[in-house]
XYZ file of C-alpha atoms in Angstrom:
711
model
C 118.685 -268.116 147.518
C 115.211 -267.759 146.103
C 113.629 -268.194 149.539
C 115.936 -265.588 151.029
C 114.978 -263.128 148.309
C 111.304 -263.629 149.046
C 111.890 -263.104 152.773
C 113.747 -259.842 152.139
C 110.982 -258.636 149.874
C 108.348 -259.484 152.483
C 110.363 -257.692 155.185
C 110.696 -254.447 153.237
C 107.073 -254.573 152.112
C 105.922 -254.231 155.719
C 107.828 -251.015 156.255
C 107.788 -249.094 152.990
C 106.652 -249.241 149.417
C 109.230 -250.352 146.868
C 110.420 -247.439 144.689
C 109.071 -248.751 141.391
C 108.350 -245.265 140.147
C 109.868 -242.444 142.206
C 107.728 -239.802 140.493
C 104.515 -241.601 141.462
C 105.080 -242.003 145.190
C 105.768 -239.736 148.143
C 108.846 -240.341 150.226
C 108.423 -242.279 153.413
C 109.282 -239.247 155.515
C 106.758 -236.968 153.790
C 104.060 -239.632 154.046
C 104.824 -240.099 157.732
C 104.680 -236.348 158.271
C 101.301 -236.175 156.558
C 99.915 -239.017 158.647
C 101.014 -237.287 161.863
C 99.115 -234.140 160.926
C 96.548 -232.977 163.451
C 93.900 -233.273 160.737
C 94.874 -236.853 160.046
C 93.418 -238.444 163.149
C 90.637 -240.953 162.750
C 88.641 -239.138 165.429
C 88.750 -235.924 163.397
C 87.440 -237.811 160.390
C 84.711 -239.441 162.472
C 83.654 -236.009 163.747
C 83.573 -234.517 160.237
C 81.706 -237.499 158.833
C 79.191 -237.278 161.669
C 78.467 -233.650 160.757
C 77.928 -234.632 157.119
C 75.592 -237.420 158.178
C 73.766 -234.836 160.290
C 73.435 -232.467 157.327
C 72.158 -235.049 154.867
C 69.803 -236.565 157.422
C 68.392 -233.148 158.285
C 67.601 -232.395 154.638
C 66.155 -235.858 154.043
C 63.928 -235.815 157.112
C 62.796 -232.274 156.361
C 61.585 -233.516 152.985
C 59.540 -236.198 154.763
C 58.049 -233.550 157.040
C 56.917 -231.445 154.077
C 55.160 -234.244 152.166
C 51.655 -232.991 152.931
C 52.717 -229.360 152.436
C 54.063 -230.126 148.958
C 50.902 -232.062 148.113
C 48.703 -229.081 148.925
C 51.009 -226.445 147.460
C 51.300 -228.125 144.066
C 47.909 -229.883 144.301
C 49.270 -233.339 143.459
C 48.382 -236.873 144.683
C 50.441 -239.018 147.058
C 51.699 -241.254 144.252
C 53.339 -238.261 142.553
C 54.851 -237.128 145.835
C 56.252 -240.647 146.112
C 58.024 -240.190 142.775
C 59.478 -236.895 144.011
C 60.706 -238.615 147.168
C 62.157 -241.491 145.131
C 64.115 -239.132 142.869
C 66.742 -238.933 145.612
C 67.449 -242.609 145.160
C 67.525 -242.193 141.375
C 70.321 -239.659 141.846
C 72.254 -242.237 143.854
C 71.634 -244.836 141.169
C 73.285 -242.736 138.471
C 76.781 -242.789 139.976
C 76.832 -245.104 142.999
C 78.814 -247.907 141.313
C 81.402 -245.544 139.863
C 81.839 -243.659 143.135
C 82.035 -246.728 145.354
C 84.464 -248.619 143.088
C 86.728 -245.914 141.649
C 86.291 -243.513 144.558
C 87.933 -245.998 146.915
C 91.167 -245.624 144.938
C 91.064 -241.818 144.852
C 91.137 -239.105 147.536
C 88.119 -240.213 149.547
C 87.758 -237.174 151.860
C 87.805 -234.695 148.974
C 85.250 -236.709 147.021
C 82.971 -236.504 150.071
C 83.562 -232.732 150.219
C 82.601 -232.336 146.569
C 79.467 -234.376 147.216
C 78.441 -231.954 149.954
C 78.592 -229.022 147.517
C 76.412 -230.866 145.006
C 74.014 -231.842 147.780
C 73.625 -228.217 148.867
C 72.981 -227.085 145.281
C 70.150 -229.608 144.971
C 68.660 -228.489 148.291
C 68.588 -224.867 147.124
C 66.954 -225.923 143.855
C 64.073 -227.578 145.736
C 63.154 -224.219 147.297
C 63.312 -222.238 144.040
C 59.666 -222.751 142.857
C 58.445 -220.592 145.729
C 60.154 -217.552 144.211
C 58.798 -218.027 140.686
C 55.241 -219.349 141.018
C 52.160 -217.374 142.012
C 50.854 -216.945 145.528
C 49.020 -219.791 147.228
C 45.230 -219.607 146.900
C 42.984 -221.502 149.270
C 39.246 -222.109 149.075
C 37.292 -219.928 151.457
C 33.782 -218.504 151.532
C 34.177 -214.941 150.296
C 32.011 -213.214 152.902
C 34.734 -213.982 155.407
C 36.920 -211.413 153.664
C 34.416 -208.574 153.854
C 32.326 -208.458 157.000
C 30.367 -205.399 155.865
C 28.450 -207.443 153.284
C 26.424 -210.456 154.369
C 26.228 -212.963 151.522
C 24.260 -216.187 151.684
C 26.533 -219.260 151.332
C 23.592 -221.114 149.789
C 23.417 -218.759 146.782
C 19.897 -219.726 145.604
C 20.023 -217.012 142.973
C 22.909 -216.452 140.530
C 22.442 -212.704 140.926
C 23.683 -213.012 144.557
C 26.952 -214.551 143.511
C 29.797 -212.163 144.359
C 32.075 -211.338 141.463
C 35.091 -212.763 143.292
C 33.368 -216.160 143.604
C 32.320 -216.675 139.975
C 34.179 -219.944 139.489
C 31.759 -220.939 136.770
C 32.661 -217.902 134.674
C 34.717 -219.056 131.706
C 36.783 -215.895 131.669
C 37.679 -216.361 135.334
C 38.612 -219.991 134.766
C 40.869 -219.084 131.870
C 42.589 -216.399 133.937
C 43.041 -218.883 136.760
C 44.541 -221.465 134.405
C 47.200 -219.044 133.249
C 48.349 -218.561 136.828
C 48.007 -222.225 137.703
C 50.574 -223.081 135.037
C 53.123 -222.545 137.821
C 51.898 -225.691 139.520
C 54.053 -227.737 137.127
C 57.072 -226.368 138.960
C 56.999 -229.400 141.228
C 59.383 -230.736 138.584
C 62.081 -228.491 140.064
C 61.503 -230.120 143.443
C 62.029 -233.493 141.776
C 65.204 -232.361 139.993
C 66.589 -230.760 143.158
C 66.017 -233.932 145.139
C 67.685 -235.946 142.368
C 70.724 -233.642 142.514
C 70.768 -233.983 146.276
C 70.898 -237.758 145.829
C 73.900 -237.464 143.507
C 75.788 -235.394 146.068
C 75.016 -237.800 148.910
C 76.333 -240.829 147.013
C 79.997 -240.948 148.204
C 79.284 -240.265 151.880
C 78.300 -243.747 153.030
C 80.498 -246.146 151.003
C 83.664 -244.035 151.188
C 83.161 -242.676 154.696
C 82.341 -245.964 156.414
C 85.156 -247.890 154.735
C 87.623 -245.102 155.556
C 86.779 -245.609 159.227
C 86.973 -249.389 158.929
C 90.389 -249.144 157.232
C 92.092 -246.910 159.795
C 90.288 -247.555 163.078
C 91.342 -250.189 165.579
C 89.300 -253.303 164.922
C 87.464 -253.303 168.241
C 86.614 -249.589 167.885
C 85.263 -249.771 164.343
C 81.798 -250.868 165.449
C 81.673 -248.123 168.093
C 82.771 -245.434 165.620
C 80.205 -246.534 163.064
C 77.568 -246.598 165.775
C 78.558 -243.091 166.870
C 78.365 -241.760 163.307
C 74.934 -243.246 162.790
C 73.776 -242.013 166.185
C 74.881 -238.447 165.466
C 73.176 -238.802 162.102
C 69.903 -239.412 163.909
C 70.191 -235.959 165.453
C 69.739 -234.673 161.898
C 66.185 -236.025 161.586
C 65.362 -234.667 165.045
C 66.255 -231.162 163.920
C 64.765 -231.836 160.494
C 61.321 -232.657 161.870
C 61.490 -229.869 164.452
C 62.400 -227.460 161.677
C 59.481 -228.858 159.700
C 57.216 -228.239 162.700
C 58.370 -224.628 162.950
C 58.038 -223.911 159.229
C 54.594 -225.566 159.135
C 53.338 -222.842 161.490
C 54.593 -220.084 159.178
C 52.383 -219.218 156.226
C 53.735 -220.364 152.866
C 53.924 -216.837 151.435
C 55.418 -215.217 154.516
C 57.378 -212.165 153.453
C 55.429 -211.904 150.203
C 51.923 -211.086 151.446
C 50.298 -209.195 154.295
C 49.732 -211.855 156.952
C 46.794 -209.906 158.385
C 44.880 -210.628 155.185
C 45.221 -214.408 155.693
C 41.932 -215.814 156.969
C 43.137 -219.333 157.889
C 45.447 -220.652 160.616
C 47.949 -223.522 160.789
C 45.152 -225.704 162.198
C 43.082 -225.299 159.026
C 42.934 -228.264 156.633
C 43.885 -225.977 153.730
C 46.903 -224.436 155.445
C 50.289 -224.669 153.704
C 53.361 -223.779 155.737
C 56.621 -222.162 154.643
C 57.940 -225.478 153.293
C 60.660 -223.773 151.227
C 62.346 -222.007 154.147
C 63.799 -225.166 155.675
C 65.496 -226.137 152.411
C 67.444 -222.877 152.373
C 68.668 -223.581 155.904
C 69.548 -227.195 155.055
C 71.508 -226.062 151.988
C 73.709 -223.747 154.051
C 74.402 -226.511 156.587
C 75.456 -228.885 153.776
C 78.016 -226.365 152.528
C 79.516 -225.974 156.006
C 79.642 -229.747 156.510
C 81.778 -230.273 153.406
C 84.536 -227.776 154.283
C 86.661 -229.992 156.635
C 87.049 -232.761 154.052
C 89.096 -230.555 151.738
C 91.823 -230.474 154.421
C 91.871 -234.138 155.476
C 94.644 -236.442 154.160
C 94.160 -239.157 151.599
C 95.207 -241.852 154.092
C 96.005 -242.117 157.794
C 98.564 -243.991 159.851
C 97.663 -247.574 160.592
C 96.773 -248.471 164.211
C 99.415 -250.422 166.126
C 97.383 -253.607 166.005
C 96.988 -253.453 162.228
C 100.378 -252.294 160.982
C 101.361 -255.734 159.843
C 98.064 -256.429 158.209
C 95.580 -254.200 156.511
C 92.718 -256.396 157.595
C 91.659 -258.284 160.635
C 92.471 -261.918 161.177
C 88.760 -262.558 160.822
C 88.879 -261.401 157.226
C 92.315 -262.849 156.479
C 90.955 -266.354 156.851
C 89.562 -265.986 153.348
C 92.976 -265.112 151.886
C 95.559 -267.732 150.912
C 99.298 -267.325 151.451
C 99.966 -267.457 147.715
C 98.234 -264.135 147.276
C 100.922 -262.362 149.273
C 103.464 -263.146 146.572
C 101.482 -261.022 144.152
C 102.175 -257.772 146.007
C 104.675 -256.640 143.383
C 101.951 -256.077 140.821
C 100.106 -253.839 143.287
C 103.152 -251.714 143.921
C 102.812 -250.354 140.411
C 100.912 -247.100 139.918
C 97.247 -247.979 139.550
C 95.600 -247.015 136.282
C 91.910 -246.445 135.704
C 91.901 -249.028 132.931
C 93.313 -251.650 135.276
C 90.578 -250.907 137.806
C 87.911 -251.265 135.143
C 89.324 -254.626 134.059
C 88.819 -255.954 137.597
C 85.215 -254.733 137.830
C 83.294 -257.764 136.524
C 85.431 -260.366 138.365
C 84.944 -258.361 141.570
C 81.188 -258.252 141.013
C 81.069 -262.005 140.408
C 83.174 -262.613 143.474
C 80.872 -260.456 145.600
C 77.650 -262.186 144.586
C 79.324 -265.557 145.057
C 79.222 -264.883 148.783
C 75.938 -266.474 150.038
C 75.890 -264.502 153.293
C 76.220 -261.206 151.459
C 73.561 -262.147 148.908
C 70.977 -263.294 151.470
C 71.598 -260.325 153.746
C 71.200 -258.041 150.736
C 67.784 -259.574 149.940
C 66.662 -259.246 153.560
C 67.742 -255.613 153.668
C 66.025 -254.715 150.393
C 62.668 -256.023 151.577
C 63.014 -254.554 155.048
C 63.929 -251.143 153.657
C 60.883 -251.293 151.400
C 58.866 -251.640 154.584
C 60.703 -248.951 156.563
C 61.033 -246.360 153.788
C 57.355 -246.586 152.908
C 56.370 -246.368 156.570
C 58.613 -243.379 157.358
C 57.709 -241.462 154.184
C 53.990 -241.439 154.905
C 54.060 -241.492 158.693
C 53.306 -237.736 158.988
C 50.362 -238.122 156.606
C 49.130 -241.181 158.510
C 49.158 -239.335 161.849
C 47.436 -236.289 160.355
C 44.689 -238.278 158.673
C 44.244 -241.056 161.239
C 44.323 -238.970 164.419
C 43.330 -235.532 163.107
C 46.606 -233.827 164.094
C 48.078 -230.720 162.446
C 51.241 -230.889 160.327
C 53.132 -228.821 162.882
C 52.238 -231.055 165.832
C 52.875 -234.218 163.809
C 56.406 -233.160 162.858
C 57.111 -232.011 166.409
C 56.053 -235.363 167.873
C 58.080 -237.391 165.367
C 61.178 -235.246 165.845
C 61.087 -235.038 169.614
C 59.857 -238.521 170.525
C 60.257 -241.004 167.687
C 63.677 -240.072 166.293
C 65.547 -240.083 169.654
C 64.317 -243.630 170.173
C 65.923 -244.580 166.854
C 69.181 -242.869 167.876
C 69.254 -244.673 171.205
C 68.570 -247.968 169.462
C 71.412 -247.590 166.962
C 73.853 -246.527 169.667
C 72.745 -249.425 171.856
C 73.463 -251.848 169.033
C 77.032 -250.576 168.639
C 77.604 -250.538 172.391
C 76.339 -254.097 172.797
C 78.663 -255.248 169.999
C 81.681 -253.691 171.723
C 80.869 -254.481 175.359
C 80.046 -258.148 174.847
C 82.488 -258.619 171.938
C 79.719 -260.236 169.927
C 80.915 -262.349 167.000
C 79.543 -262.265 163.471
C 77.086 -265.053 164.202
C 75.912 -263.155 167.253
C 75.499 -260.001 165.149
C 73.215 -261.916 162.798
C 71.148 -263.147 165.758
C 70.872 -259.640 167.200
C 69.782 -258.215 163.867
C 67.169 -260.944 163.401
C 65.844 -260.604 166.935
C 65.384 -256.845 166.673
C 63.435 -257.223 163.431
C 61.218 -259.985 164.783
C 60.192 -258.198 167.978
C 59.913 -254.844 166.188
C 57.373 -256.103 163.667
C 55.580 -258.040 166.395
C 55.014 -254.753 168.230
C 53.900 -253.133 164.992
C 51.067 -255.642 164.814
C 49.421 -254.073 167.862
C 48.985 -250.736 166.062
C 46.081 -252.185 164.078
C 43.949 -251.847 167.221
C 45.000 -248.234 167.830
C 43.141 -246.308 165.190
C 40.306 -243.808 165.014
C 37.006 -244.237 163.258
C 35.998 -242.040 160.342
C 34.709 -238.591 161.173
C 31.072 -238.039 160.337
C 31.193 -236.150 157.039
C 27.807 -235.537 155.427
C 27.605 -237.124 151.996
C 30.850 -239.072 152.423
C 30.903 -241.219 155.570
C 27.315 -240.572 156.693
C 24.194 -239.479 154.876
C 22.506 -236.153 155.512
C 20.017 -238.064 157.671
C 22.753 -239.522 159.898
C 22.899 -243.082 158.506
C 26.148 -244.716 157.375
C 26.953 -244.191 153.704
C 27.163 -246.971 151.138
C 26.308 -245.259 147.838
C 28.540 -243.297 145.488
C 29.753 -240.280 147.430
C 29.623 -237.730 144.581
C 25.895 -238.176 144.097
C 25.231 -238.301 147.824
C 26.770 -234.854 148.345
C 23.449 -233.383 147.243
C 20.296 -233.835 149.287
C 16.842 -232.320 149.680
C 18.148 -229.964 152.353
C 20.557 -228.271 149.907
C 18.618 -228.790 146.679
C 17.705 -225.103 146.531
C 21.365 -224.017 146.672
C 23.769 -223.471 143.809
C 26.685 -225.604 145.060
C 29.737 -227.208 143.503
C 30.723 -230.738 144.449
C 34.388 -229.828 143.880
C 34.587 -227.301 146.716
C 36.464 -228.167 149.901
C 35.868 -225.609 152.631
C 34.659 -227.806 155.531
C 32.518 -226.513 158.362
C 31.462 -228.186 161.604
C 27.770 -228.228 162.437
C 26.577 -227.987 165.997
C 25.350 -231.572 165.584
C 28.976 -232.805 165.364
C 28.817 -233.562 161.630
C 31.306 -232.077 159.156
C 29.961 -230.579 155.920
C 32.136 -230.171 152.823
C 31.106 -226.534 152.418
C 28.681 -224.010 153.892
C 26.725 -224.174 150.661
C 26.228 -227.949 150.859
C 25.196 -227.498 154.481
C 22.413 -225.226 153.247
C 23.530 -222.260 155.349
C 21.564 -219.073 154.644
C 23.606 -216.453 156.485
C 26.962 -215.760 158.120
C 28.766 -213.159 160.185
C 32.235 -212.260 161.498
C 35.416 -212.870 159.502
C 38.082 -215.501 158.854
C 38.432 -218.303 161.375
C 35.715 -216.742 163.550
C 33.047 -217.017 160.863
C 29.763 -218.486 162.078
C 27.089 -219.737 159.686
C 23.397 -219.581 160.577
C 20.163 -221.180 159.424
C 21.898 -224.226 157.961
C 19.062 -226.397 156.696
C 21.103 -229.627 156.508
C 22.339 -229.216 160.075
C 18.750 -228.618 161.131
C 17.698 -231.880 159.470
C 19.610 -233.894 162.057
C 18.619 -231.587 164.897
C 14.932 -231.652 163.941
C 14.969 -227.875 164.278
C 15.321 -226.510 160.794
C 16.124 -222.850 160.169
C 17.821 -222.493 163.569
C 21.065 -224.452 163.248
C 24.588 -223.025 163.071
C 28.089 -224.150 162.071
C 31.661 -222.914 162.428
C 34.643 -222.919 160.080
C 36.765 -226.086 159.981
C 36.048 -229.816 160.286
C 34.744 -231.350 163.509
C 37.174 -233.073 165.855
C 37.651 -236.833 165.760
C 35.830 -239.040 168.289
C 36.376 -238.771 172.043
C 38.571 -241.892 172.084
C 40.914 -240.589 169.376
C 43.266 -238.567 171.672
C 43.675 -241.653 173.859
C 44.405 -243.835 170.816
C 46.967 -241.307 169.612
C 48.769 -241.531 172.944
C 48.844 -245.330 172.752
C 50.116 -245.087 169.171
C 53.006 -242.854 170.237
C 54.082 -245.202 173.041
C 54.079 -248.325 170.849
C 55.676 -246.423 167.976
C 58.589 -245.315 170.173
C 59.210 -248.844 171.487
C 58.981 -250.265 167.955
C 61.430 -247.688 166.588
C 63.960 -248.508 169.299
C 63.630 -252.265 168.835
C 64.079 -252.132 165.061
C 67.067 -249.771 165.354
C 69.076 -252.004 167.701
C 69.853 -254.299 164.757
C 71.291 -251.499 162.585
C 74.945 -251.542 163.669
C 75.190 -255.362 163.952
C 73.911 -255.528 160.384
C 76.679 -253.220 159.216
C 79.325 -255.276 160.975
C 77.912 -258.468 159.476
C 78.136 -256.868 156.046
C 81.726 -255.674 156.471
C 83.117 -258.818 158.062
C 81.750 -261.313 155.554
C 83.449 -259.907 152.463
C 87.044 -259.719 151.294
C 88.919 -256.668 152.614
C 89.587 -255.067 149.235
C 85.900 -255.320 148.279
C 84.530 -253.425 151.272
C 83.902 -250.152 149.439
C 82.541 -251.973 146.409
C 80.285 -254.192 148.528
C 78.846 -251.224 150.417
C 78.315 -249.446 147.110
C 76.410 -252.376 145.628
C 74.450 -252.700 148.861
C 73.522 -249.015 148.754
C 72.692 -249.239 145.049
C 70.346 -252.178 145.615
C 68.604 -250.396 148.490
C 68.173 -247.253 146.372
C 66.908 -249.015 143.257
C 64.772 -251.761 144.750
C 63.536 -249.997 147.905
C 64.174 -246.270 147.929
C 62.680 -245.604 144.493
C 59.639 -247.924 144.327
C 58.545 -247.969 147.993
C 57.290 -244.351 148.228
C 55.544 -244.746 144.864
C 53.554 -247.915 145.522
C 52.883 -246.891 149.126
C 51.511 -243.626 147.715
C 49.389 -245.458 145.149
C 48.023 -247.743 147.873
C 47.212 -244.776 150.114
C 45.470 -242.987 147.220
C 43.047 -245.909 146.919
C 41.674 -245.027 150.369
C 40.740 -241.462 149.374
C 37.087 -240.466 149.813
C 37.211 -236.900 148.520
C 39.536 -235.649 145.781
C 40.239 -231.990 145.189
C 39.871 -230.417 141.760
C 42.331 -228.128 140.053
C 41.128 -224.786 138.733
C 41.800 -225.842 135.170
C 40.233 -229.264 135.592
C 41.713 -232.595 136.581
C 42.195 -234.317 139.906
C 44.188 -232.558 142.598
C 45.292 -233.655 146.049
C 43.156 -235.851 148.289
C 41.108 -233.932 150.862
C 39.768 -236.779 152.991
C 40.746 -240.416 153.540
C 38.841 -243.405 154.852
C 40.491 -243.855 158.257
C 39.933 -247.604 158.542
C 41.080 -248.377 154.991
C 44.115 -246.133 155.416
C 45.119 -247.922 158.633
C 44.859 -251.405 157.162
C 46.598 -250.407 153.940
C 49.472 -248.499 155.560
C 50.198 -250.863 158.461
C 49.343 -254.022 156.520
C 51.770 -253.287 153.696
C 54.496 -252.445 156.208
C 53.947 -255.635 158.196
C 53.799 -257.984 155.182
C 57.107 -256.686 153.818
C 58.724 -256.893 157.249
C 57.628 -260.496 157.679
C 59.164 -261.517 154.352
C 62.460 -259.858 155.302
C 62.557 -261.900 158.518
C 62.536 -265.135 156.510
C 65.639 -263.995 154.602
C 67.320 -263.042 157.885
C 66.659 -266.559 159.152
C 68.346 -267.878 155.988
C 71.411 -265.703 156.710
C 71.642 -267.156 160.194
C 71.257 -270.683 158.831
C 74.111 -270.223 156.333
C 76.375 -268.794 159.032
C 75.630 -271.723 161.347
C 76.202 -274.211 158.551
C 79.547 -272.645 157.633
C 80.734 -272.807 161.235
C 82.286 -275.945 162.674
C 83.368 -276.898 166.223
C 86.995 -276.545 165.170
C 86.318 -273.171 163.613
C 84.365 -271.277 166.240
C 82.726 -268.021 165.405
C 85.039 -265.110 165.553
C 84.768 -261.813 167.301
C 83.582 -258.814 165.342
C 86.629 -256.884 166.535
C 88.826 -258.859 164.203
C 90.118 -261.710 166.353
C 88.260 -264.541 164.653
C 85.485 -264.961 162.060
C 82.424 -266.976 161.103
C 81.560 -266.004 157.560
C 83.194 -268.906 155.885
C 85.304 -272.047 156.375
C 88.106 -273.759 154.608
C 85.654 -275.867 152.644
C 84.046 -272.687 151.334
C 87.224 -270.787 150.642
C 86.758 -271.167 146.898
C 83.465 -269.282 147.114
C 85.177 -266.284 148.623
C 88.496 -266.422 146.778
C 87.625 -267.144 143.186
C 89.950 -264.570 141.592
C 93.355 -264.747 143.227
C 94.791 -261.994 141.055
C 92.337 -259.511 142.625
C 93.297 -260.224 146.215
C 96.174 -258.592 148.026
C 96.092 -258.615 151.785
C 98.827 -256.300 152.944
C 98.930 -253.693 150.215
C 95.407 -253.135 148.986
C 94.463 -250.055 151.063
C 97.652 -248.365 149.867
C 96.431 -249.035 146.349
C 93.015 -247.620 147.239
C 94.469 -244.297 148.334
C 97.460 -243.961 146.019
C 95.580 -241.937 143.404
């Protein structure tokens, strides 16, 4: 009699939910009607989620493309820009655990929609400083503004100093300091990025698990690969948008552009960095609209109606757990969820595969986040490229390679029905060969430009002494120059001088970018023809081999990006298939939290600090204090940037090897590795079942997703 009762209960549990509380549940017919809605299809959700991924990726990549613009606009060092970039991850940190754990039990699509609104508000806030701070002021020799008056850049007599150039006047400095108070508004950029991080939090853990819950097992990897591939289109447009905005002057619409005497190729140029954030904010609002009309849950696929998880995952679940379904048919309370939090956390970290893969990912993301954040700066400083061209190259060449790599990973998983062990091998292989290719970039750099007083002496010999004292020489001793100026000119001898004054130039003509300086005594020193040497505005070009090295860099960079990206989707599948079904959202949330805290936040900061150590010439703020770096040591920058990336990547490979070792050890001839589409599994064996099922009262195989979406 007792057995018969259990069988009847099991039979009805497969078809409907027991009416424990009629007021708490929808009728079967209304639920079925909702699931058959045109908006309830998994493909509709995948399309909407892809658009959200596109929107958040566009805003995130646009921030990367404006790193150097923000540095110059607010006159701050790379380490501080790293903190601004890391504030996005801090926003995730604030609510990621709550969203990933409790959000899985609530209306997941609407939570994602609300996140999009918050994300757009943060994006708008980033652009706000442009409308409240003063106009951008760049350093430029004043005679370029008025061609009717010829003023000597050398300024041997204080009486020649034009009133507009009296930087040493205390009254002028005080007036400048009052206006420069607006430079502290970079804090609003930090707060906006933090708010953007809060809004982005629910997208990954809730969106990916929603797909994994309601997609056919063999299609889950393809759907996830498609979402991530579409997301890569976001960075393509983000960097292209950054390239376009970098060509527009920062104060476009606020000043007369004809009065601007510099171009986008000038080292002091700042583009319209704020414009792209307004566009990204609007796109984020549009991306969130569909989620307010999607259902809380969808109909189960035919192959998964009798089980809310694949057979690969069900190997970790004992039969006794199915008898506990009655307790999960009760209406779920927030307090009950909270009570299960710590046991779930303990259960998650008791999984050795999950723990080792988490460590490998943290270290690898430290490497990748640091590399991607400062890649535009590296290209600009190493190869002498403009911000606009750098962003264009990254968006049009590098990012598509990443998209193709991610899609290839998902396609390989589906076509060859690769098992979990195979996914681990594919992920490890892509990392190994990717970082091996990265090693070759050490040989593809440019030498330092010849900058008088910094990299070479005024007599043409290589510099070894303190640069500040070497800025002054006999050739410019009769000039009244400031060592803090940064208005580089290129002498006809191929040497860059920090300013026309330090070059000892006695005269000039023309205006703006066409200014030509004459009788530059320091240029004449190297030419052995004093009093007859000239120079033009802007630094000299890098060496003749630099364009060729830049081309080689792009080719290797594209291949490396593709190789590293192939392991993305297999890594996701490995993560999802080696945890208990009801912990998927929670596991992804913890995974995301760890990446944010231990990689996303610190990586841009210590990469920025390391890059700052290679600076040769620091700018000075009008009110005193160190500003942004004007010139880097090319060789030191290359070894610091690539070396740090490669060391971190190598360490992550060792952890990936450990993941593969644990998977092999847990597999036996009688328990072959199982397909990632849900047919069989390789993340644990019967002897390890206790490691994965330590809290039986938390596990419920057939009814858990209903519990997740009931609220």
